[in-house]
Amino acid sequence: MSDELRQGGIAILDFGSQYTQLIARRVREQGVYAEVFPHDAPTSVVYANAPRGIIFSGGPNSIYEAQSPRLAADFDLNAVPILGVCYGMQMIAHLLGGEVTPGETREYGHANITQTQTSRLFDALPTEMPVWMSHGDHVARVPAGFDVLARSSNGLLAAIGDEHRQLYGVQFHPEVKHTPHGIDILHNFIFHICKCQAKWSPKAFIDDAIERIQAQVGDDGQVLLGLSGGVDSAVAGTLIHRAIGDRLTAVFVNTGLLRRGEPEDVVRVFRDQERMNVIAVDATEQFLSALQGITEPEAKRKIIGAEFINVFRTQADKLTNVHYLAQGTIYPDVIESAAGHKSAKTIKSHHNVGGLPPDFKERFELIEPLRDLFKDEVRKVGTALGIPDHIVWRQPFPGPGLGIRCLGHLTWERLETLRAADAIYLEELEKAGLLREGTSQCFAVLLPVKSVGVMGDNRTYEEVLVLRAVTTDDFMTADWAKLPYDLLGRISNRIVNEVKGINRVTYDITSKPPATIEWE
């Protein structure tokens, strides 16, 4: 994203909240660029793109803990408007001479607040509002110059502000859906207080991305892309193809671990319809051979990743004069893989961020046109580019594919069984209108567990299938989707009757946490 689209947005300092990404998404949803920084990022870094406002995220620490996250020593609290959320509010109060105390009355979950004074932050909002609280400590005394803007039903300070210095704090989470007027509060901060302009749109991003790609690659640069068929690599590839045409070569590796029909679909859409230069490699036997006898999930992941690199390297070695490698890295990958400060925790190791083999890093210059986007923004760009809906809205699919959804030993027969069952599941969800609305991720898992059944007059002893469907805003937490019983019954009936090797279907009703979304 160019400096022009970045500038004049909102900077977010991450103090360890699980909702930090969600704050950025909520800002982006209003057409304003938002960028997440470590809490201790130097002032020069935070202000590099001239943000018009800053939001301090929440966090799990107490402000008085010895190792609690702090701002950089040179951070300026008076340069632009600031909104502190939960821990962020306590940080503002603490730094400016207020008092933060451990809460004898802790507030978690739904609560009601009442405005005690008019302010630009709550402009045109009801005097009483439901909010989502999550805190133990609270601000007991506001700093000089601050007013109490709202209190909770427990009498605790729910919002404070210094209208003159444009410093504000809220003790609840405006970014979550459980705070119905949260978007309105963020809107007031972004537009009424910070005076931001809504510059971001899919078309503006596309035009900007094409110009940046052309500038980076030049008139004769060649680009190599790993095309998976997922929305991220599809949008990245289409953008690059629009920018440089046949100078892009996309390599699609069929690992044998994809869902039914996907290998053929990727080739049909991108080579036949989009006229992209696609090299399709069927490496099914190579992958299944390497995975023979492997049942431990992490071992599977490592083998699949290593084999993919081997196949990809073989194809890359056949090409000449290719000096650029394109990846579908998106913003959550960057944040999750390396938040860049000592208090950050790596959520997952992502091959797109720092996981490339050393020789690739030396050999290629990276092109990551989607690095600044969230998944929902990638989908909007994909739609604007004219990519087919079934690609844009493809169900989230892990890199190891069915390798981690077919638990236990991987055989071609078991993978085919899982493919057939998964296809029925997705087909019925699509018919019911639940693939885009009502669910966020849906898939089937084949267990290496057999159970007794009866079909007709015959006893059966076959494997168990688990159906998984979740709802989530950010995939950091998730709840199981409450699918209609009659739909689940229809899916189960079809799978048992149409798919050989399965005689029992179950539905996973575990949230994240304590479970993960995937099973392995």
XYZ file of C-alpha atoms in Angstrom:
520
model
C 0.000 0.000 0.000
C 1.436 3.365 -1.011
C 2.282 6.138 1.402
C -0.681 8.106 0.080
C -3.165 5.416 1.150
C -1.347 4.792 4.441
C -1.051 8.395 5.530
C -3.676 10.048 7.666
C -4.873 6.783 9.207
C -4.893 5.304 12.705
C -1.909 3.701 14.460
C -2.676 0.974 17.007
C -0.224 0.115 19.768
C -0.527 -3.504 20.860
C -0.345 -4.100 24.616
C -1.165 -7.800 24.288
C -4.935 -7.851 23.774
C -6.512 -10.739 21.895
C -8.668 -8.085 20.220
C -5.888 -5.904 18.769
C -6.411 -7.182 15.232
C -10.127 -6.651 15.638
C -9.576 -2.958 16.469
C -7.620 -2.600 13.228
C -10.355 -4.357 11.264
C -13.041 -2.107 12.714
C -11.063 0.971 11.662
C -10.449 -0.457 8.182
C -14.156 -1.260 7.796
C -14.788 2.490 7.859
C -12.400 3.085 4.954
C -9.483 4.312 7.058
C -6.082 2.647 7.049
C -5.007 1.168 10.399
C -1.622 -0.280 11.253
C -0.623 -2.292 14.342
C 2.685 -1.582 16.103
C 4.388 -3.113 19.142
C 3.576 -1.148 22.302
C 7.202 -0.046 22.603
C 7.730 0.951 18.963
C 9.861 4.110 18.642
C 8.011 7.336 17.983
C 9.719 7.669 14.597
C 8.259 4.327 13.519
C 4.735 4.982 14.799
C 4.597 8.419 13.186
C 6.296 7.430 9.913
C 3.007 7.533 7.990
C 1.659 10.614 9.784
C -1.305 8.984 11.561
C -4.088 11.321 12.600
C -4.817 9.320 15.727
C -3.561 6.479 17.911
C -5.399 3.717 19.762
C -3.825 1.911 22.711
C -5.131 -1.660 22.841
C -6.132 -3.569 25.936
C -3.938 -6.202 27.537
C -3.877 -8.857 30.266
C -1.332 -7.179 32.548
C -1.684 -4.948 35.578
C -0.131 -1.517 35.083
C 1.945 -1.938 38.253
C 3.495 -5.305 37.368
C 7.259 -5.145 36.950
C 7.129 -6.654 33.461
C 3.959 -4.938 32.279
C 4.233 -3.467 28.772
C 5.193 0.202 28.522
C 5.436 2.843 25.823
C 8.773 3.734 24.253
C 10.685 6.261 26.339
C 10.402 8.933 23.644
C 6.689 8.495 22.979
C 4.761 11.778 22.700
C 1.272 11.690 24.234
C 0.379 15.124 22.879
C 1.081 14.860 19.158
C -2.262 13.436 17.956
C -5.552 12.329 19.557
C -5.299 9.081 21.531
C -7.944 6.576 22.585
C -6.972 4.057 25.270
C -8.960 0.812 25.515
C -8.990 -0.997 28.908
C -5.267 -1.404 29.717
C -4.695 1.460 27.280
C -6.943 3.707 29.363
C -5.090 2.689 32.528
C -1.778 3.434 30.799
C -2.892 6.982 29.949
C -4.161 7.609 33.471
C -1.000 6.212 35.057
C 1.414 8.200 32.880
C -0.403 11.483 33.440
C -0.688 11.282 37.202
C -3.982 9.497 37.759
C -4.481 6.511 40.010
C -5.090 2.916 38.948
C -6.091 0.394 41.602
C -6.790 -3.343 41.652
C -10.510 -3.809 41.407
C -12.342 -5.189 44.405
C -15.246 -5.373 41.984
C -14.088 -6.955 38.744
C -16.149 -6.500 35.603
C -16.272 -9.192 32.931
C -18.890 -9.595 30.245
C -22.005 -7.568 29.658
C -22.431 -4.304 31.571
C -24.272 -1.014 31.253
C -22.692 2.424 31.332
C -24.226 5.867 31.796
C -22.774 9.058 30.366
C -21.970 11.623 33.043
C -20.859 14.403 30.716
C -21.216 15.217 27.033
C -18.191 14.600 24.840
C -17.219 14.229 21.211
C -16.417 10.583 21.848
C -20.057 9.806 22.669
C -21.610 12.367 20.342
C -25.196 11.459 19.301
C -25.154 8.247 21.375
C -27.675 7.187 24.038
C -27.094 8.293 27.611
C -27.188 4.650 28.715
C -25.467 1.947 26.659
C -24.660 -1.773 26.980
C -20.957 -2.586 26.641
C -18.548 -5.523 26.950
C -16.235 -5.267 29.962
C -13.097 -7.291 30.647
C -10.946 -5.865 33.424
C -9.829 -6.248 37.019
C -7.873 -3.041 37.660
C -9.641 0.265 37.162
C -8.933 3.994 37.160
C -9.786 5.322 40.615
C -8.689 8.927 40.072
C -8.417 10.751 36.739
C -5.355 12.859 35.856
C -5.521 16.658 35.946
C -7.486 18.045 33.031
C -9.571 14.879 32.567
C -13.299 14.498 33.112
C -15.278 11.379 33.896
C -17.346 10.785 30.762
C -19.224 7.652 31.856
C -19.618 5.250 34.763
C -20.695 1.633 34.894
C -23.666 0.420 36.916
C -21.120 -0.536 39.609
C -20.081 3.102 39.862
C -16.644 2.447 38.325
C -15.128 4.816 35.763
C -16.101 3.526 32.311
C -14.768 6.415 30.190
C -12.552 9.440 30.735
C -11.414 12.282 28.511
C -9.442 15.471 28.195
C -11.237 17.289 25.384
C -8.556 19.975 25.149
C -5.669 17.533 24.600
C -7.946 15.059 22.786
C -6.978 12.177 25.051
C -9.654 9.581 25.822
C -9.985 6.244 27.562
C -12.718 3.614 27.755
C -12.713 0.716 30.201
C -14.706 -1.514 27.833
C -14.135 -2.966 24.366
C -15.770 -0.870 21.617
C -14.346 -3.177 18.925
C -16.418 -6.262 19.815
C -19.961 -6.901 18.660
C -21.084 -7.247 22.275
C -20.753 -3.444 22.506
C -23.608 -2.441 20.132
C -22.552 1.230 19.861
C -18.849 0.413 19.738
C -18.606 1.142 16.021
C -20.256 4.526 16.621
C -17.712 5.327 19.341
C -14.828 4.403 17.038
C -16.463 6.402 14.231
C -16.616 9.482 16.461
C -12.964 9.077 17.389
C -11.792 8.429 13.816
C -13.763 11.119 12.012
C -14.985 13.712 14.532
C -11.886 13.823 16.722
C -9.021 12.676 14.462
C -10.526 14.171 11.270
C -9.534 11.155 9.170
C -10.744 10.726 5.595
C -12.071 7.462 4.181
C -9.527 6.789 1.429
C -9.455 3.005 1.315
C -11.551 1.124 -1.251
C -10.944 -2.053 -3.265
C -10.515 -0.052 -6.485
C -8.074 2.388 -4.877
C -6.071 -0.539 -3.523
C -6.019 -2.353 -6.895
C -4.799 0.703 -8.787
C -2.171 1.367 -6.152
C -1.019 -2.285 -5.982
C -0.602 -2.569 -9.753
C 1.516 0.596 -9.827
C 3.692 -0.678 -6.959
C 4.205 -4.080 -8.583
C 5.175 -2.490 -11.876
C 7.610 -0.150 -10.118
C 9.206 -2.997 -8.141
C 9.545 -5.446 -11.040
C 10.416 -2.976 -13.783
C 9.968 -3.526 -17.497
C 11.529 -6.976 -17.796
C 11.413 -8.596 -14.334
C 10.065 -12.142 -14.044
C 7.957 -13.245 -11.061
C 7.350 -16.717 -9.600
C 4.223 -17.452 -7.531
C 3.077 -20.477 -5.561
C -0.623 -20.781 -6.433
C -2.681 -22.792 -3.969
C -6.177 -21.953 -5.168
C -6.981 -20.162 -1.918
C -8.195 -16.591 -1.971
C -4.886 -15.066 -0.825
C -2.676 -16.546 -3.538
C -5.478 -16.148 -6.101
C -5.830 -12.412 -5.467
C -2.062 -11.893 -5.278
C -1.587 -13.754 -8.545
C -4.368 -11.886 -10.324
C -2.986 -8.518 -9.220
C 0.493 -9.403 -10.440
C -0.862 -10.814 -13.697
C -2.770 -7.580 -14.313
C 0.441 -5.656 -13.662
C 2.992 -7.623 -15.710
C 1.074 -10.208 -17.766
C 3.031 -13.231 -19.005
C 6.094 -12.304 -16.957
C 4.342 -14.056 -14.061
C 4.737 -17.837 -13.736
C 2.455 -19.535 -11.211
C 3.282 -23.021 -9.902
C 0.366 -25.088 -8.638
C 1.297 -28.215 -6.695
C -1.306 -30.949 -6.345
C -0.227 -32.597 -3.096
C -3.000 -35.170 -3.178
C -4.283 -33.561 0.010
C -6.759 -31.129 -1.555
C -10.544 -31.313 -1.513
C -12.611 -32.910 -4.248
C -12.308 -31.148 -7.604
C -9.928 -28.440 -6.427
C -6.868 -29.333 -8.553
C -8.938 -29.280 -11.735
C -10.727 -26.105 -10.696
C -7.523 -24.147 -10.052
C -6.168 -24.987 -13.507
C -9.494 -24.240 -15.192
C -9.937 -20.825 -13.554
C -6.412 -19.446 -13.683
C -4.904 -21.052 -16.772
C -7.934 -21.460 -18.996
C -10.054 -18.464 -17.957
C -7.568 -15.916 -16.632
C -4.902 -16.935 -19.189
C -2.256 -17.021 -16.484
C 0.937 -18.962 -17.110
C 0.299 -21.873 -14.724
C 2.582 -24.866 -14.275
C 0.500 -27.645 -12.698
C 2.470 -30.391 -10.960
C 0.803 -33.587 -9.717
C 3.025 -34.657 -6.823
C 0.457 -36.879 -5.121
C 2.624 -40.025 -5.059
C 5.634 -38.095 -3.764
C 3.667 -36.657 -0.833
C 1.876 -39.880 0.110
C 5.135 -41.807 -0.055
C 6.841 -39.319 2.277
C 3.880 -39.478 4.676
C 3.603 -43.257 4.780
C 3.391 -44.490 8.354
C 3.386 -40.956 9.840
C 0.577 -40.233 12.311
C 1.933 -37.469 14.596
C 0.368 -34.126 13.535
C 3.451 -31.909 13.766
C 5.531 -34.494 11.916
C 2.929 -34.479 9.143
C 3.056 -30.696 8.915
C 6.840 -30.626 8.663
C 6.973 -33.337 6.021
C 4.261 -31.697 3.910
C 5.993 -28.314 4.162
C 9.381 -29.781 3.261
C 8.010 -31.744 0.297
C 6.218 -28.665 -0.994
C 9.472 -26.704 -0.925
C 11.225 -29.563 -2.743
C 8.639 -29.668 -5.518
C 8.513 -25.887 -5.784
C 12.322 -25.631 -5.901
C 12.474 -28.210 -8.693
C 10.116 -26.124 -10.799
C 11.903 -22.875 -9.937
C 15.234 -24.378 -11.020
C 13.804 -24.983 -14.485
C 13.111 -21.264 -14.950
C 15.690 -18.675 -15.952
C 15.960 -14.995 -15.149
C 13.346 -15.136 -12.388
C 14.423 -12.867 -9.551
C 11.115 -12.194 -7.764
C 9.020 -14.516 -5.594
C 5.393 -13.557 -4.910
C 3.478 -14.660 -1.806
C -0.095 -14.218 -0.615
C 0.999 -12.978 2.819
C -1.786 -11.031 4.534
C -1.716 -8.735 7.552
C -2.720 -11.292 10.231
C 0.182 -13.491 9.060
C 2.575 -10.620 9.703
C 1.124 -9.773 13.123
C 0.820 -13.392 14.293
C 4.235 -14.528 13.112
C 6.316 -11.686 14.501
C 4.820 -8.911 16.535
C 8.362 -7.630 16.949
C 8.600 -6.889 20.652
C 9.672 -8.789 23.711
C 6.203 -9.217 25.179
C 4.700 -10.614 21.988
C 3.929 -14.308 21.716
C 4.219 -16.120 18.391
C 0.812 -17.607 17.656
C 1.918 -19.673 14.688
C 4.918 -20.138 12.480
C 3.870 -19.004 9.018
C 5.740 -20.028 5.897
C 5.001 -16.674 4.281
C 6.753 -14.667 7.004
C 10.346 -15.576 7.645
C 9.888 -19.299 6.934
C 11.493 -19.439 3.490
C 14.584 -21.627 2.923
C 17.834 -19.618 3.106
C 18.608 -20.125 -0.583
C 15.204 -18.683 -1.530
C 15.848 -15.598 0.571
C 19.159 -15.065 -1.216
C 17.832 -15.915 -4.652
C 14.554 -13.990 -4.788
C 13.234 -10.574 -3.877
C 9.814 -10.884 -2.253
C 6.617 -9.385 -3.648
C 3.734 -9.376 -1.162
C 0.934 -7.194 -2.564
C -1.578 -8.196 0.142
C 0.697 -7.711 3.137
C -1.398 -4.808 4.480
C -4.827 -6.459 4.115
C -7.116 -8.490 6.343
C -8.956 -11.521 4.927
C -12.253 -9.691 4.458
C -10.426 -6.936 2.564
C -8.687 -9.525 0.368
C -12.103 -10.923 -0.534
C -13.400 -7.468 -1.448
C -10.377 -6.926 -3.696
C -10.890 -10.359 -5.250
C -14.507 -9.548 -6.062
C -13.488 -6.205 -7.560
C -10.933 -8.041 -9.729
C -13.668 -10.318 -11.069
C -12.344 -13.534 -9.522
C -15.157 -16.165 -9.362
C -17.111 -16.212 -6.114
C -16.290 -19.839 -5.345
C -12.594 -18.883 -5.245
C -13.119 -15.624 -3.350
C -15.278 -17.352 -0.765
C -13.349 -20.618 -0.656
C -13.474 -22.155 2.805
C -10.319 -21.526 4.877
C -7.960 -24.404 4.185
C -4.724 -25.148 6.057
C -1.450 -25.480 4.179
C -1.138 -29.226 4.989
C -4.680 -29.676 3.635
C -6.481 -32.920 4.360
C -3.228 -34.244 5.782
C -4.277 -32.829 9.168
C -7.982 -33.558 8.764
C -7.444 -37.228 8.028
C -6.192 -38.282 11.441
C -3.929 -41.280 11.748
C -2.301 -43.021 8.780
C -2.696 -41.328 5.410
C -3.704 -43.591 2.554
C -5.226 -42.726 -0.786
C -8.351 -44.696 0.149
C -8.877 -42.822 3.431
C -8.262 -39.463 1.739
C -10.830 -40.307 -0.948
C -13.315 -41.257 1.767
C -12.768 -37.933 3.514
C -12.987 -36.005 0.229
C -16.345 -37.562 -0.587
C -17.803 -36.892 2.874
C -16.450 -33.337 2.997
C -17.952 -32.574 -0.431
C -21.407 -33.697 0.732
C -21.093 -31.590 3.892
C -20.141 -28.418 2.002
C -22.756 -29.050 -0.675
C -25.560 -29.284 1.875
C -24.325 -26.199 3.751
C -24.269 -24.255 0.506
C -27.814 -25.352 -0.332
C -28.880 -24.146 3.115
C -27.162 -20.778 2.578
C -24.767 -21.357 5.463
C -21.360 -21.257 3.792
C -21.126 -17.450 3.846
C -23.698 -16.475 6.450
C -24.010 -18.272 9.768
C -20.649 -20.038 9.653
C -17.010 -18.977 9.314
C -15.278 -22.299 8.685
C -16.713 -25.755 8.009
C -15.018 -29.069 7.316
C -15.049 -32.799 7.988
C -12.488 -34.826 9.948
C -11.921 -38.557 9.499
C -10.937 -40.358 12.706
C -8.785 -43.496 12.943
C -11.509 -44.936 15.154
C -13.920 -47.658 14.132
C -17.376 -48.303 15.512
C -19.970 -51.002 15.091
C -22.974 -50.257 12.914
C -25.726 -52.051 11.095
C -26.778 -51.598 7.467
C -29.660 -53.737 6.357
C -29.073 -57.120 7.955
C -25.313 -56.724 8.023
C -23.012 -55.709 10.840
C -20.476 -53.038 9.895
C -17.224 -51.978 11.523
C -16.143 -48.724 9.916
C -14.614 -45.338 10.665
C -16.102 -42.301 12.399
C -16.478 -38.885 10.741
C -16.626 -35.601 12.665
C -18.329 -32.511 11.260
C -16.925 -29.159 12.395
C -18.486 -25.712 11.869
C -17.550 -22.560 13.762
C -18.480 -18.903 13.893
C -15.841 -16.261 14.579
C -14.848 -12.678 13.836
C -11.098 -13.105 13.984
C -10.294 -16.859 14.299
C -8.529 -16.063 17.591
C -11.608 -17.337 19.428
C -14.528 -19.247 17.950
C -17.848 -20.777 18.898
C -19.422 -23.870 17.400
C -22.136 -23.097 14.864
C -25.676 -23.990 15.904
C -26.634 -25.808 12.693
C -30.264 -26.919 12.387
C -30.898 -30.478 13.542
C -32.718 -31.431 10.362
C -29.743 -30.221 8.286
C -27.299 -32.245 10.390
C -29.571 -35.253 10.058
C -29.719 -34.915 6.288
C -25.931 -34.561 6.025
C -25.339 -37.586 8.255
C -27.823 -39.693 6.320
C -26.232 -38.826 2.972
C -22.683 -39.477 4.157
C -23.456 -42.880 5.710
C -25.432 -43.967 2.654
C -23.197 -42.534 -0.079
C -19.663 -42.805 1.299
C -18.148 -46.243 1.722
C -16.081 -46.654 4.886
C -18.081 -44.445 7.280
C -20.897 -45.695 9.492
C -21.064 -43.007 12.168
C -21.189 -39.184 11.953
C -20.701 -36.856 14.929
C -20.810 -33.048 15.330
C -18.109 -31.150 17.252
C -19.666 -28.703 19.745
C -16.424 -27.447 21.320
C -15.506 -23.758 21.261
C -12.032 -22.230 20.885
C -10.700 -22.158 23.556
C -10.424 -24.772 24.971
C -10.189 -26.550 21.601
C -8.554 -25.333 18.414
C -10.581 -24.943 15.239
C -8.630 -27.641 13.399
C -8.255 -31.059 15.013
C -4.516 -31.412 14.404
